[in-house]
Amino acid sequence: QLQLVESGGGLVQPGGSLKLSCSASNEIHYYAIAWFRQAPGQERVAVGCVAAHGDRTNYVKSVKGRFTIFRGNTSDIVYLQMNNVILEDTARYYCAARASTECKFDDMDYWGVGTQVTVSS
């Protein structure tokens, strides 16, 4: 059983940056890792993902060019670097793991409990 814990959320001003972490209980080299977010009153939606065994990434249009997902130097952590944030980025952010090589947003096997990001001036 893989456990995921997100951290790094908080309050950030528009235009600012924030780095979220997704820490795993075991190695996640073999998992594709995706980030999702859920704003109040809205459904959870995908943000981006990184494929297993490498650095291939995929992002939704709304964050492309602003957010970056990358694996850490150890095999049990993945980051979500958020730059030039906007008010609409306010949400609870979740990481999820999929026991598959491919970077996808469905059939995730494991989920974290999320970390809150609030963008406000």
Tab-separated table of C-alpha atoms in Angstrom:
chain	number	residue	atom	x	y	z
A	1	GLN	CA	0.000	0.000	0.000
A	2	LEU	CA	1.462	3.306	-1.085
A	3	GLN	CA	0.829	6.387	1.038
A	4	LEU	CA	1.100	9.889	-0.374
A	5	VAL	CA	1.362	13.095	1.616
A	6	GLU	CA	1.170	16.543	0.072
A	7	SER	CA	2.777	19.570	1.668
A	8	GLY	CA	3.841	23.105	0.837
A	9	GLY	CA	0.455	24.706	0.460
A	10	GLY	CA	-0.384	28.094	1.878
A	11	LEU	CA	-1.283	31.655	1.070
A	12	VAL	CA	0.394	33.273	-1.926
A	13	GLN	CA	-0.153	36.550	-3.711
A	14	PRO	CA	-1.115	36.720	-7.379
A	15	GLY	CA	2.010	36.494	-9.479
A	16	GLY	CA	3.854	34.662	-6.750
A	17	SER	CA	5.270	31.145	-6.575
A	18	LEU	CA	4.711	28.085	-4.460
A	19	LYS	CA	6.284	24.633	-4.474
A	20	LEU	CA	4.179	21.678	-3.454
A	21	SER	CA	5.634	18.322	-2.484
A	22	CYS	CA	4.189	14.857	-2.825
A	23	SER	CA	6.047	12.523	-0.476
A	24	ALA	CA	5.539	8.783	-0.761
A	25	SER	CA	5.982	5.957	1.717
A	26	ASN	CA	7.885	3.934	-0.871
A	27	GLU	CA	9.741	4.452	-4.108
A	28	ILE	CA	7.541	5.970	-6.767
A	29	HIS	CA	9.937	5.647	-9.675
A	30	TYR	CA	7.608	3.028	-11.127
A	31	TYR	CA	4.484	5.126	-10.809
A	32	ALA	CA	3.107	7.844	-12.970
A	33	ILE	CA	2.299	10.732	-10.638
A	34	ALA	CA	-0.452	13.221	-11.308
A	35	TRP	CA	-1.558	16.392	-9.589
A	36	PHE	CA	-5.199	17.365	-9.302
A	37	ARG	CA	-6.991	20.263	-7.697
A	38	GLN	CA	-10.438	20.973	-6.358
A	39	ALA	CA	-11.784	24.456	-5.866
A	40	PRO	CA	-14.674	25.078	-3.452
A	41	GLY	CA	-17.939	23.931	-4.946
A	42	GLN	CA	-16.275	22.440	-7.984
A	43	GLU	CA	-15.229	19.006	-9.106
A	44	ARG	CA	-11.682	17.779	-8.806
A	45	VAL	CA	-9.774	18.338	-12.037
A	46	ALA	CA	-6.407	17.355	-13.391
A	47	VAL	CA	-3.457	19.731	-13.336
A	48	GLY	CA	-0.598	17.729	-14.777
A	49	CYS	CA	1.370	14.523	-14.507
A	50	VAL	CA	4.799	13.003	-14.862
A	51	ALA	CA	5.376	9.593	-16.390
A	52	ALA	CA	7.097	6.754	-14.587
A	53	HIS	CA	10.828	6.223	-14.985
A	54	GLY	CA	11.483	9.586	-16.494
A	55	ASP	CA	10.550	13.182	-16.932
A	56	ARG	CA	7.864	13.168	-19.583
A	57	THR	CA	5.121	15.491	-18.428
A	58	ASN	CA	1.689	16.580	-19.499
A	59	TYR	CA	-0.234	19.652	-18.344
A	60	VAL	CA	-3.718	21.001	-18.736
A	61	LYS	CA	-3.997	24.179	-20.744
A	62	SER	CA	-4.800	26.442	-17.809
A	63	VAL	CA	-1.447	25.820	-16.094
A	64	LYS	CA	0.840	25.144	-19.033
A	65	GLY	CA	3.864	27.402	-18.938
A	66	ARG	CA	3.257	28.309	-15.290
A	67	PHE	CA	3.366	24.971	-13.460
A	68	THR	CA	6.121	22.360	-13.596
A	69	ILE	CA	6.058	18.815	-12.251
A	70	PHE	CA	9.351	17.108	-11.593
A	71	ARG	CA	10.791	14.259	-9.588
A	72	GLY	CA	13.113	14.927	-6.692
A	73	ASN	CA	16.631	13.636	-6.196
A	74	THR	CA	15.304	10.804	-4.066
A	75	SER	CA	12.916	8.228	-5.465
A	76	ASP	CA	10.046	9.009	-3.120
A	77	ILE	CA	9.079	12.581	-3.906
A	78	VAL	CA	7.528	14.581	-6.716
A	79	TYR	CA	7.119	18.336	-6.823
A	80	LEU	CA	4.652	20.763	-8.311
A	81	GLN	CA	6.279	24.130	-8.901
A	82	MET	CA	3.641	26.816	-9.297
A	83	ASN	CA	4.772	30.116	-10.799
A	84	ASN	CA	2.875	33.247	-11.708
A	85	VAL	CA	-0.163	32.043	-9.806
A	86	ILE	CA	-3.565	33.560	-10.390
A	87	LEU	CA	-6.705	33.767	-8.261
A	88	GLU	CA	-8.194	30.828	-10.134
A	89	ASP	CA	-5.401	28.582	-8.866
A	90	THR	CA	-6.976	28.644	-5.409
A	91	ALA	CA	-7.886	25.047	-4.606
A	92	ARG	CA	-6.973	22.012	-2.619
A	93	TYR	CA	-4.185	20.206	-4.457
A	94	TYR	CA	-3.867	16.439	-4.483
A	95	CYS	CA	-1.224	14.114	-5.812
A	96	ALA	CA	-2.080	10.642	-7.011
A	97	ALA	CA	-0.114	7.648	-8.221
A	98	ARG	CA	-0.881	5.256	-11.010
A	99	ALA	CA	0.905	1.910	-11.278
A	100	SER	CA	1.624	2.444	-14.910
A	101	THR	CA	4.320	3.981	-17.046
A	102	GLU	CA	2.082	6.314	-18.950
A	103	CYS	CA	1.158	9.792	-17.798
A	104	LYS	CA	-2.639	9.795	-17.520
A	105	PHE	CA	-5.330	11.281	-15.334
A	106	ASP	CA	-7.636	8.332	-14.887
A	107	ASP	CA	-7.558	5.082	-12.927
A	108	MET	CA	-5.311	6.466	-10.234
A	109	ASP	CA	-4.421	3.847	-7.645
A	110	TYR	CA	-3.402	5.960	-4.663
A	111	TRP	CA	-4.326	9.428	-3.450
A	112	GLY	CA	-3.043	11.867	-0.888
A	113	VAL	CA	-5.314	13.970	1.308
A	114	GLY	CA	-4.337	17.233	-0.283
A	115	THR	CA	-2.852	20.569	0.642
A	116	GLN	CA	-4.643	23.906	0.426
A	117	VAL	CA	-3.390	26.674	-1.838
A	118	THR	CA	-4.979	30.081	-1.539
A	119	VAL	CA	-4.116	32.870	-3.948
A	120	SER	CA	-5.079	36.238	-2.583
A	121	SER	CA	-3.769	39.760	-2.395
